Amino acid sequence: MRIFGKGRHRPSASWRQATDRAFTLIGDGRYEDAGALLTRAADLEPWLSESWFNLALLHKFRHDWEQARAAGLRAVALLDRETGAPDWWNVGIAATALQDWPLARRAWQAYGLHVPGGATDSGEPLGMELGSAAVRLSPEGEAEVVWGRRLDPARIEVLSIPLPSSGRRWGEVVLHDGVPHGERTTAAGHSYPVFDEIELWAPSPVPTWVVLLEAATEADRDSLEQLAADAGFAAEDWSSSVRLLCRLCSESRMPADEGDGEHLDPHDHSEPGHPGPLGHRTDGQLWVPERECGVAAPASLVRGLLDGWVADSPDSRDWRDLEEVC
């Protein structure tokens, strides 16, 4: 057996016992106690990449990115395969959190992803064209799944307007974990992963407002959303876009637009008077003119935006009770 080579062997019973106990403690949120056990396991088997992978994972849970990077680099140094190891993914997350772009690029490439730009490029790994995805904000609290654009394998720019309970804003960039928990599918058959937020990576200066609209038709509502988009900001009809799901539903494969139209969504757990497609139904009506709408726009613009929307069709549009909520 080679101590510092890449030869593999079965870890000792003491290593397995310490590691198993540590992950039980992690599940209970006892990170300090788990850290002591995983450090002991690494002392017992320092030539095992798993020893350092587990420590890197713990430091990721604790958001201790310097330690996560250090342990992750020790793990990948002991790997016995060239590409695709999750050890590299954890290194990429830690490097992204620290804005260590050369290491982030190296990690994604070592994992097997194409990163545009030269190997010596020290800038952000932009232009990876990973498409859209959903991210679960505050996964351990009042979790909310929103849509976003993937900037790289560890960051999503939030393009929905989150509810104020999430503490997040439109346009923010969040760091997310690598393993998706759930999927959202569209009527066209496309499937999008749902990643869990780790932490806020870049805040947004754009506040979130809530306003009550009187929109006679869906076209009136759509007009406000388009007007906000044309101005470089966003509006979102929370009355239609918000569904209240249990954790089991949220982490499963769910239709993204279920609940729209004339059918009822069996997964929507909203109640009358609360956000969600079911909560905004009334007997005999599929469209309710009063809509609760989120708006992401600067204070200097938001009222003018709403007034301009009304001025385009004063007989079918109105607004009231504008409030900054996040």
mmCIF file of C-alpha atoms in Angstrom:
data_model
loop_
_atom_site.group_PDB
_atom_site.id
_atom_site.type_symbol
_atom_site.label_atom_id
_atom_site.label_comp_id
_atom_site.label_asym_id
_atom_site.label_seq_id
_atom_site.Cartn_x
_atom_site.Cartn_y
_atom_site.Cartn_z
ATOM 1 C CA MET A 1 0.000 0.000 0.000
ATOM 2 C CA ARG A 2 1.338 3.439 -0.957
ATOM 3 C CA ILE A 3 0.698 6.044 1.739
ATOM 4 C CA PHE A 4 0.865 9.161 -0.438
ATOM 5 C CA GLY A 5 0.192 7.599 -3.816
ATOM 6 C CA LYS A 6 -3.101 6.936 -5.506
ATOM 7 C CA GLY A 7 -3.400 3.318 -4.448
ATOM 8 C CA ARG A 8 -6.775 2.566 -2.866
ATOM 9 C CA HIS A 9 -7.496 0.468 0.186
ATOM 10 C CA ARG A 10 -10.387 -0.162 2.518
ATOM 11 C CA PRO A 11 -10.669 2.520 5.208
ATOM 12 C CA SER A 12 -10.350 1.349 8.782
ATOM 13 C CA ALA A 13 -13.327 0.565 10.982
ATOM 14 C CA SER A 14 -12.457 3.598 13.122
ATOM 15 C CA TRP A 15 -12.547 5.843 10.038
ATOM 16 C CA ARG A 16 -15.947 4.503 8.984
ATOM 17 C CA GLN A 17 -17.366 4.848 12.483
ATOM 18 C CA ALA A 18 -16.162 8.444 12.857
ATOM 19 C CA THR A 19 -17.416 9.373 9.386
ATOM 20 C CA ASP A 20 -20.845 7.794 9.834
ATOM 21 C CA ARG A 21 -21.297 9.508 13.182
ATOM 22 C CA ALA A 22 -20.181 12.835 11.693
ATOM 23 C CA PHE A 23 -22.824 12.737 8.967
ATOM 24 C CA THR A 24 -25.491 11.918 11.543
ATOM 25 C CA LEU A 25 -24.412 15.044 13.427
ATOM 26 C CA ILE A 26 -24.439 17.086 10.208
ATOM 27 C CA GLY A 27 -28.039 15.999 9.670
ATOM 28 C CA ASP A 28 -28.821 17.394 13.129
ATOM 29 C CA GLY A 29 -27.045 20.670 12.356
ATOM 30 C CA ARG A 30 -24.215 19.954 14.830
ATOM 31 C CA TYR A 31 -21.426 21.109 12.550
ATOM 32 C CA GLU A 32 -18.792 21.733 15.220
ATOM 33 C CA ASP A 33 -19.068 18.203 16.634
ATOM 34 C CA ALA A 34 -19.116 16.765 13.112
ATOM 35 C CA GLY A 35 -16.006 18.756 12.228
ATOM 36 C CA ALA A 36 -14.054 17.235 15.104
ATOM 37 C CA LEU A 37 -14.958 13.726 13.954
ATOM 38 C CA LEU A 38 -14.164 14.371 10.287
ATOM 39 C CA THR A 39 -10.829 15.926 11.261
ATOM 40 C CA ARG A 40 -10.077 12.778 13.267
ATOM 41 C CA ALA A 41 -11.044 10.639 10.271
ATOM 42 C CA ALA A 42 -8.668 12.660 8.056
ATOM 43 C CA ASP A 43 -5.889 12.127 10.598
ATOM 44 C CA LEU A 44 -6.591 8.384 10.521
ATOM 45 C CA GLU A 45 -6.654 8.113 6.715
ATOM 46 C CA PRO A 46 -4.940 11.186 5.213
ATOM 47 C CA TRP A 47 -4.283 9.349 1.915
ATOM 48 C CA LEU A 48 -8.000 8.850 1.241
ATOM 49 C CA SER A 49 -9.552 11.490 -1.009
ATOM 50 C CA GLU A 50 -12.865 10.774 0.749
ATOM 51 C CA SER A 51 -11.424 12.095 4.019
ATOM 52 C CA TRP A 52 -10.833 15.506 2.502
ATOM 53 C CA PHE A 53 -13.968 15.435 0.345
ATOM 54 C CA ASN A 54 -16.043 14.995 3.500
ATOM 55 C CA LEU A 55 -14.265 17.858 5.232
ATOM 56 C CA ALA A 56 -14.757 20.072 2.170
ATOM 57 C CA LEU A 57 -18.450 19.176 2.220
ATOM 58 C CA LEU A 58 -18.744 20.111 5.894
ATOM 59 C CA HIS A 59 -17.019 23.457 5.324
ATOM 60 C CA LYS A 60 -19.410 24.098 2.432
ATOM 61 C CA PHE A 61 -22.365 23.529 4.747
ATOM 62 C CA ARG A 62 -20.768 26.016 7.168
ATOM 63 C CA HIS A 63 -20.004 28.499 4.355
ATOM 64 C CA ASP A 64 -16.352 28.479 5.432
ATOM 65 C CA TRP A 65 -15.047 28.869 1.909
ATOM 66 C CA GLU A 66 -11.334 29.174 2.672
ATOM 67 C CA GLN A 67 -11.387 25.856 4.505
ATOM 68 C CA ALA A 68 -13.649 24.292 1.848
ATOM 69 C CA ARG A 69 -11.158 25.281 -0.856
ATOM 70 C CA ALA A 70 -8.192 23.937 1.116
ATOM 71 C CA ALA A 71 -9.822 20.590 1.903
ATOM 72 C CA GLY A 72 -11.191 20.307 -1.628
ATOM 73 C CA LEU A 73 -7.753 20.762 -3.150
ATOM 74 C CA ARG A 74 -6.349 18.014 -0.933
ATOM 75 C CA ALA A 75 -9.206 15.751 -2.059
ATOM 76 C CA VAL A 76 -8.617 16.270 -5.785
ATOM 77 C CA ALA A 77 -4.873 15.743 -5.349
ATOM 78 C CA LEU A 78 -5.654 12.171 -4.276
ATOM 79 C CA LEU A 79 -8.211 11.329 -6.958
ATOM 80 C CA ASP A 80 -7.730 8.215 -9.053
ATOM 81 C CA ARG A 81 -9.724 9.417 -12.092
ATOM 82 C CA GLU A 82 -9.208 12.247 -14.517
ATOM 83 C CA THR A 83 -12.600 13.957 -14.863
ATOM 84 C CA GLY A 84 -16.146 13.983 -13.525
ATOM 85 C CA ALA A 85 -15.391 13.645 -9.801
ATOM 86 C CA PRO A 86 -17.766 15.530 -7.471
ATOM 87 C CA ASP A 87 -14.664 16.629 -5.543
ATOM 88 C CA TRP A 88 -13.968 19.058 -8.381
ATOM 89 C CA TRP A 89 -17.523 20.386 -8.238
ATOM 90 C CA ASN A 90 -17.109 21.292 -4.559
ATOM 91 C CA VAL A 91 -13.817 23.004 -5.379
ATOM 92 C CA GLY A 92 -15.629 24.972 -8.082
ATOM 93 C CA ILE A 93 -18.316 26.149 -5.647
ATOM 94 C CA ALA A 94 -15.729 27.230 -3.065
ATOM 95 C CA ALA A 95 -13.629 28.992 -5.696
ATOM 96 C CA THR A 96 -16.705 30.803 -7.036
ATOM 97 C CA ALA A 97 -17.689 31.914 -3.530
ATOM 98 C CA LEU A 98 -14.172 33.330 -3.096
ATOM 99 C CA GLN A 99 -14.054 34.742 -6.652
ATOM 100 C CA ASP A 100 -10.927 32.676 -7.254
ATOM 101 C CA TRP A 101 -11.599 32.584 -10.990
ATOM 102 C CA PRO A 102 -8.479 30.700 -12.139
ATOM 103 C CA LEU A 103 -9.301 27.870 -9.742
ATOM 104 C CA ALA A 104 -13.007 27.967 -10.659
ATOM 105 C CA ARG A 105 -12.158 27.595 -14.349
ATOM 106 C CA ARG A 106 -9.754 24.769 -13.571
ATOM 107 C CA ALA A 107 -12.372 22.998 -11.444
ATOM 108 C CA TRP A 108 -15.135 23.146 -14.063
ATOM 109 C CA GLN A 109 -12.739 21.976 -16.770
ATOM 110 C CA ALA A 110 -11.471 19.149 -14.578
ATOM 111 C CA TYR A 111 -15.054 18.113 -13.962
ATOM 112 C CA GLY A 112 -15.493 17.863 -17.726
ATOM 113 C CA LEU A 113 -17.314 21.088 -18.611
ATOM 114 C CA HIS A 114 -16.410 23.386 -21.468
ATOM 115 C CA VAL A 115 -15.343 26.818 -20.237
ATOM 116 C CA PRO A 116 -15.018 29.493 -22.958
ATOM 117 C CA GLY A 117 -11.771 31.447 -23.059
ATOM 118 C CA GLY A 118 -8.115 30.542 -22.841
ATOM 119 C CA ALA A 119 -6.645 28.315 -20.170
ATOM 120 C CA THR A 120 -4.718 31.254 -18.689
ATOM 121 C CA ASP A 121 -7.710 33.601 -18.685
ATOM 122 C CA SER A 122 -8.076 35.013 -15.159
ATOM 123 C CA GLY A 123 -11.572 36.434 -15.584
ATOM 124 C CA GLU A 124 -14.935 35.014 -14.584
ATOM 125 C CA PRO A 125 -15.969 31.838 -16.444
ATOM 126 C CA LEU A 126 -18.770 33.617 -18.307
ATOM 127 C CA GLY A 127 -20.501 32.541 -21.485
ATOM 128 C CA MET A 128 -20.970 28.903 -20.517
ATOM 129 C CA GLU A 129 -24.527 28.987 -21.933
ATOM 130 C CA LEU A 130 -26.059 26.741 -19.283
ATOM 131 C CA GLY A 131 -29.537 28.130 -19.894
ATOM 132 C CA SER A 132 -32.404 28.590 -17.475
ATOM 133 C CA ALA A 133 -32.987 26.836 -14.176
ATOM 134 C CA ALA A 134 -34.965 27.243 -10.996
ATOM 135 C CA VAL A 135 -33.466 27.942 -7.591
ATOM 136 C CA ARG A 136 -34.976 27.272 -4.178
ATOM 137 C CA LEU A 137 -34.371 30.347 -2.039
ATOM 138 C CA SER A 138 -34.030 29.917 1.737
ATOM 139 C CA PRO A 139 -34.281 26.101 1.450
ATOM 140 C CA GLU A 140 -34.145 25.609 5.231
ATOM 141 C CA GLY A 141 -36.739 28.300 5.923
ATOM 142 C CA GLU A 142 -39.795 29.488 3.974
ATOM 143 C CA ALA A 143 -38.482 27.924 0.794
ATOM 144 C CA GLU A 144 -39.483 29.555 -2.480
ATOM 145 C CA VAL A 145 -38.653 28.311 -5.978
ATOM 146 C CA VAL A 146 -37.983 31.049 -8.539
ATOM 147 C CA TRP A 147 -36.694 31.147 -12.100
ATOM 148 C CA GLY A 148 -33.279 32.354 -13.100
ATOM 149 C CA ARG A 149 -30.423 32.323 -15.596
ATOM 150 C CA ARG A 150 -27.387 30.165 -14.898
ATOM 151 C CA LEU A 151 -24.202 32.230 -15.092
ATOM 152 C CA ASP A 152 -21.959 29.237 -14.438
ATOM 153 C CA PRO A 153 -22.323 25.863 -12.676
ATOM 154 C CA ALA A 154 -22.590 27.492 -9.209
ATOM 155 C CA ARG A 155 -24.434 30.803 -9.755
ATOM 156 C CA ILE A 156 -27.932 31.800 -10.842
ATOM 157 C CA GLU A 157 -29.206 35.304 -11.554
ATOM 158 C CA VAL A 158 -32.766 35.572 -10.193
ATOM 159 C CA LEU A 159 -35.202 36.634 -12.930
ATOM 160 C CA SER A 160 -38.476 36.102 -11.046
ATOM 161 C CA ILE A 161 -39.600 38.588 -8.400
ATOM 162 C CA PRO A 162 -39.297 36.684 -5.111
ATOM 163 C CA LEU A 163 -41.845 37.126 -2.353
ATOM 164 C CA PRO A 164 -40.619 39.398 0.461
ATOM 165 C CA SER A 165 -40.492 36.463 2.907
ATOM 166 C CA SER A 166 -37.456 35.106 1.036
ATOM 167 C CA GLY A 167 -35.399 38.231 1.684
ATOM 168 C CA ARG A 168 -34.242 38.112 -1.938
ATOM 169 C CA ARG A 169 -34.718 40.533 -4.834
ATOM 170 C CA TRP A 170 -35.050 40.384 -8.597
ATOM 171 C CA GLY A 171 -31.633 40.590 -10.257
ATOM 172 C CA GLU A 172 -29.667 39.155 -7.361
ATOM 173 C CA VAL A 173 -27.098 36.426 -7.954
ATOM 174 C CA VAL A 174 -27.162 33.463 -5.594
ATOM 175 C CA LEU A 175 -24.629 30.712 -5.067
ATOM 176 C CA HIS A 176 -26.275 27.320 -5.374
ATOM 177 C CA ASP A 177 -25.484 23.690 -4.680
ATOM 178 C CA GLY A 178 -24.582 21.221 -7.396
ATOM 179 C CA VAL A 179 -27.202 18.497 -6.871
ATOM 180 C CA PRO A 180 -30.737 19.534 -7.955
ATOM 181 C CA HIS A 181 -33.708 18.828 -5.699
ATOM 182 C CA GLY A 182 -36.665 18.599 -8.040
ATOM 183 C CA GLU A 183 -37.517 19.587 -11.603
ATOM 184 C CA ARG A 184 -39.926 21.928 -13.329
ATOM 185 C CA THR A 185 -41.330 20.939 -16.717
ATOM 186 C CA THR A 186 -43.097 23.030 -19.343
ATOM 187 C CA ALA A 187 -45.946 22.215 -21.704
ATOM 188 C CA ALA A 188 -43.363 22.036 -24.508
ATOM 189 C CA GLY A 189 -41.716 19.116 -22.726
ATOM 190 C CA HIS A 190 -38.595 20.952 -21.508
ATOM 191 C CA SER A 191 -37.287 20.056 -18.072
ATOM 192 C CA TYR A 192 -35.361 22.396 -15.767
ATOM 193 C CA PRO A 193 -33.517 21.441 -12.564
ATOM 194 C CA VAL A 194 -34.270 23.080 -9.210
ATOM 195 C CA PHE A 195 -31.102 23.898 -7.271
ATOM 196 C CA ASP A 196 -30.912 24.873 -3.596
ATOM 197 C CA GLU A 197 -29.501 28.269 -2.711
ATOM 198 C CA ILE A 198 -26.386 28.251 -0.523
ATOM 199 C CA GLU A 199 -26.023 31.980 0.030
ATOM 200 C CA LEU A 200 -26.392 35.393 -1.582
ATOM 201 C CA TRP A 201 -23.452 36.025 -3.916
ATOM 202 C CA ALA A 202 -24.295 39.503 -5.266
ATOM 203 C CA PRO A 203 -27.126 41.739 -3.952
ATOM 204 C CA SER A 204 -29.470 43.775 -6.140
ATOM 205 C CA PRO A 205 -30.032 47.514 -5.617
ATOM 206 C CA VAL A 206 -33.548 47.271 -7.078
ATOM 207 C CA PRO A 207 -36.296 47.200 -4.420
ATOM 208 C CA THR A 208 -39.379 44.995 -4.518
ATOM 209 C CA TRP A 209 -42.848 46.568 -4.383
ATOM 210 C CA VAL A 210 -46.273 45.041 -3.984
ATOM 211 C CA VAL A 211 -49.277 46.738 -5.574
ATOM 212 C CA LEU A 212 -52.939 45.890 -6.069
ATOM 213 C CA LEU A 213 -53.977 46.126 -9.695
ATOM 214 C CA GLU A 214 -57.366 46.358 -11.323
ATOM 215 C CA ALA A 215 -56.771 44.654 -14.650
ATOM 216 C CA ALA A 216 -59.930 43.903 -16.595
ATOM 217 C CA THR A 217 -58.271 41.268 -18.758
ATOM 218 C CA GLU A 218 -55.150 39.141 -18.894
ATOM 219 C CA ALA A 219 -53.962 41.386 -21.745
ATOM 220 C CA ASP A 220 -54.086 44.369 -19.375
ATOM 221 C CA ARG A 221 -51.944 42.483 -16.880
ATOM 222 C CA ASP A 222 -49.529 41.376 -19.612
ATOM 223 C CA SER A 223 -49.168 44.972 -20.715
ATOM 224 C CA LEU A 224 -47.752 46.003 -17.331
ATOM 225 C CA GLU A 225 -45.280 43.136 -17.330
ATOM 226 C CA GLN A 226 -44.115 44.113 -20.823
ATOM 227 C CA LEU A 227 -43.896 47.798 -19.889
ATOM 228 C CA ALA A 228 -41.664 46.978 -16.927
ATOM 229 C CA ALA A 229 -39.475 44.678 -19.045
ATOM 230 C CA ASP A 230 -39.087 47.389 -21.697
ATOM 231 C CA ALA A 231 -37.842 49.734 -18.965
ATOM 232 C CA GLY A 232 -35.202 47.180 -17.936
ATOM 233 C CA PHE A 233 -36.988 46.001 -14.795
ATOM 234 C CA ALA A 234 -39.780 43.541 -13.990
ATOM 235 C CA ALA A 235 -43.405 43.093 -12.925
ATOM 236 C CA GLU A 236 -44.976 39.772 -11.994
ATOM 237 C CA ASP A 237 -48.570 38.855 -11.305
ATOM 238 C CA TRP A 238 -48.170 36.980 -8.021
ATOM 239 C CA SER A 239 -51.872 36.075 -8.149
ATOM 240 C CA SER A 240 -51.095 33.723 -11.045
ATOM 241 C CA SER A 241 -47.443 32.837 -10.629
ATOM 242 C CA VAL A 242 -47.366 31.818 -6.965
ATOM 243 C CA ARG A 243 -48.259 28.271 -5.935
ATOM 244 C CA LEU A 244 -48.099 27.018 -2.362
ATOM 245 C CA LEU A 245 -46.579 23.537 -2.439
ATOM 246 C CA CYS A 246 -45.688 21.075 0.265
ATOM 247 C CA ARG A 247 -42.013 20.084 0.490
ATOM 248 C CA LEU A 248 -42.645 16.714 -1.188
ATOM 249 C CA CYS A 249 -44.302 18.367 -4.185
ATOM 250 C CA SER A 250 -41.677 21.099 -4.408
ATOM 251 C CA GLU A 251 -38.800 18.621 -4.550
ATOM 252 C CA SER A 252 -40.447 16.405 -7.165
ATOM 253 C CA ARG A 253 -40.903 16.687 -10.925
ATOM 254 C CA MET A 254 -43.596 19.364 -11.287
ATOM 255 C CA PRO A 255 -45.230 21.104 -14.269
ATOM 256 C CA ALA A 256 -44.093 24.747 -14.197
ATOM 257 C CA ASP A 257 -47.405 26.174 -15.427
ATOM 258 C CA GLU A 258 -49.810 23.764 -13.708
ATOM 259 C CA GLY A 259 -52.866 25.566 -12.360
ATOM 260 C CA ASP A 260 -53.295 27.943 -15.304
ATOM 261 C CA GLY A 261 -56.360 27.662 -17.489
ATOM 262 C CA GLU A 262 -59.576 25.891 -16.566
ATOM 263 C CA HIS A 263 -58.252 22.830 -14.736
ATOM 264 C CA LEU A 264 -57.463 22.622 -11.050
ATOM 265 C CA ASP A 265 -53.957 21.864 -9.859
ATOM 266 C CA PRO A 266 -53.993 19.013 -7.317
ATOM 267 C CA HIS A 267 -50.550 20.056 -6.084
ATOM 268 C CA ASP A 268 -51.505 23.662 -5.302
ATOM 269 C CA HIS A 269 -52.052 23.892 -1.550
ATOM 270 C CA SER A 270 -53.114 27.541 -1.520
ATOM 271 C CA GLU A 271 -56.398 28.572 0.038
ATOM 272 C CA PRO A 272 -59.075 31.131 -0.876
ATOM 273 C CA GLY A 273 -57.782 34.622 -0.219
ATOM 274 C CA HIS A 274 -54.112 33.611 -0.479
ATOM 275 C CA PRO A 275 -51.663 33.708 -3.413
ATOM 276 C CA GLY A 276 -51.873 30.894 -5.916
ATOM 277 C CA PRO A 277 -54.068 29.862 -8.852
ATOM 278 C CA LEU A 278 -56.587 28.134 -6.574
ATOM 279 C CA GLY A 279 -56.599 30.866 -3.972
ATOM 280 C CA HIS A 280 -57.641 33.488 -6.529
ATOM 281 C CA ARG A 281 -60.554 31.591 -8.048
ATOM 282 C CA THR A 282 -64.163 32.625 -7.488
ATOM 283 C CA ASP A 283 -67.332 30.746 -8.361
ATOM 284 C CA GLY A 284 -67.957 30.921 -12.079
ATOM 285 C CA GLN A 285 -64.877 33.042 -12.821
ATOM 286 C CA LEU A 286 -61.510 32.154 -14.254
ATOM 287 C CA TRP A 287 -60.158 35.708 -14.208
ATOM 288 C CA VAL A 288 -60.325 37.996 -11.179
ATOM 289 C CA PRO A 289 -59.615 41.661 -12.100
ATOM 290 C CA GLU A 290 -57.986 42.442 -8.728
ATOM 291 C CA ARG A 291 -54.416 41.159 -8.876
ATOM 292 C CA GLU A 292 -51.604 41.236 -6.347
ATOM 293 C CA CYS A 293 -48.524 42.178 -8.335
ATOM 294 C CA GLY A 294 -44.841 42.338 -7.492
ATOM 295 C CA VAL A 295 -42.809 45.087 -9.165
ATOM 296 C CA ALA A 296 -39.021 45.344 -9.231
ATOM 297 C CA ALA A 297 -38.110 48.933 -10.067
ATOM 298 C CA PRO A 298 -36.372 51.943 -8.492
ATOM 299 C CA ALA A 299 -38.456 54.243 -6.283
ATOM 300 C CA SER A 300 -37.972 57.050 -8.795
ATOM 301 C CA LEU A 301 -39.609 54.987 -11.555
ATOM 302 C CA VAL A 302 -42.249 52.706 -10.076
ATOM 303 C CA ARG A 303 -45.134 55.179 -9.761
ATOM 304 C CA GLY A 304 -44.527 56.610 -13.212
ATOM 305 C CA LEU A 305 -44.503 53.090 -14.590
ATOM 306 C CA LEU A 306 -47.880 52.291 -13.044
ATOM 307 C CA ASP A 307 -49.389 55.639 -14.041
ATOM 308 C CA GLY A 308 -48.219 55.140 -17.619
ATOM 309 C CA TRP A 309 -49.798 51.685 -17.658
ATOM 310 C CA VAL A 310 -53.145 53.135 -16.521
ATOM 311 C CA ALA A 311 -52.949 56.042 -18.973
ATOM 312 C CA ASP A 312 -52.768 53.617 -21.893
ATOM 313 C CA SER A 313 -56.219 52.204 -21.012
ATOM 314 C CA PRO A 314 -57.868 54.097 -18.127
ATOM 315 C CA ASP A 315 -61.206 52.323 -18.512
ATOM 316 C CA SER A 316 -59.770 48.871 -17.832
ATOM 317 C CA ARG A 317 -56.808 49.553 -15.509
ATOM 318 C CA ASP A 318 -56.089 51.038 -12.102
ATOM 319 C CA TRP A 319 -53.702 50.572 -9.191
ATOM 320 C CA ARG A 320 -53.584 51.259 -5.454
ATOM 321 C CA ASP A 321 -51.779 50.435 -2.197
ATOM 322 C CA LEU A 322 -48.220 50.499 -3.483
ATOM 323 C CA GLU A 323 -45.757 49.367 -0.785
ATOM 324 C CA GLU A 324 -42.025 48.624 -0.735
ATOM 325 C CA VAL A 325 -41.615 45.175 0.815
ATOM 326 C CA CYS A 326 -37.976 44.183 0.221
#
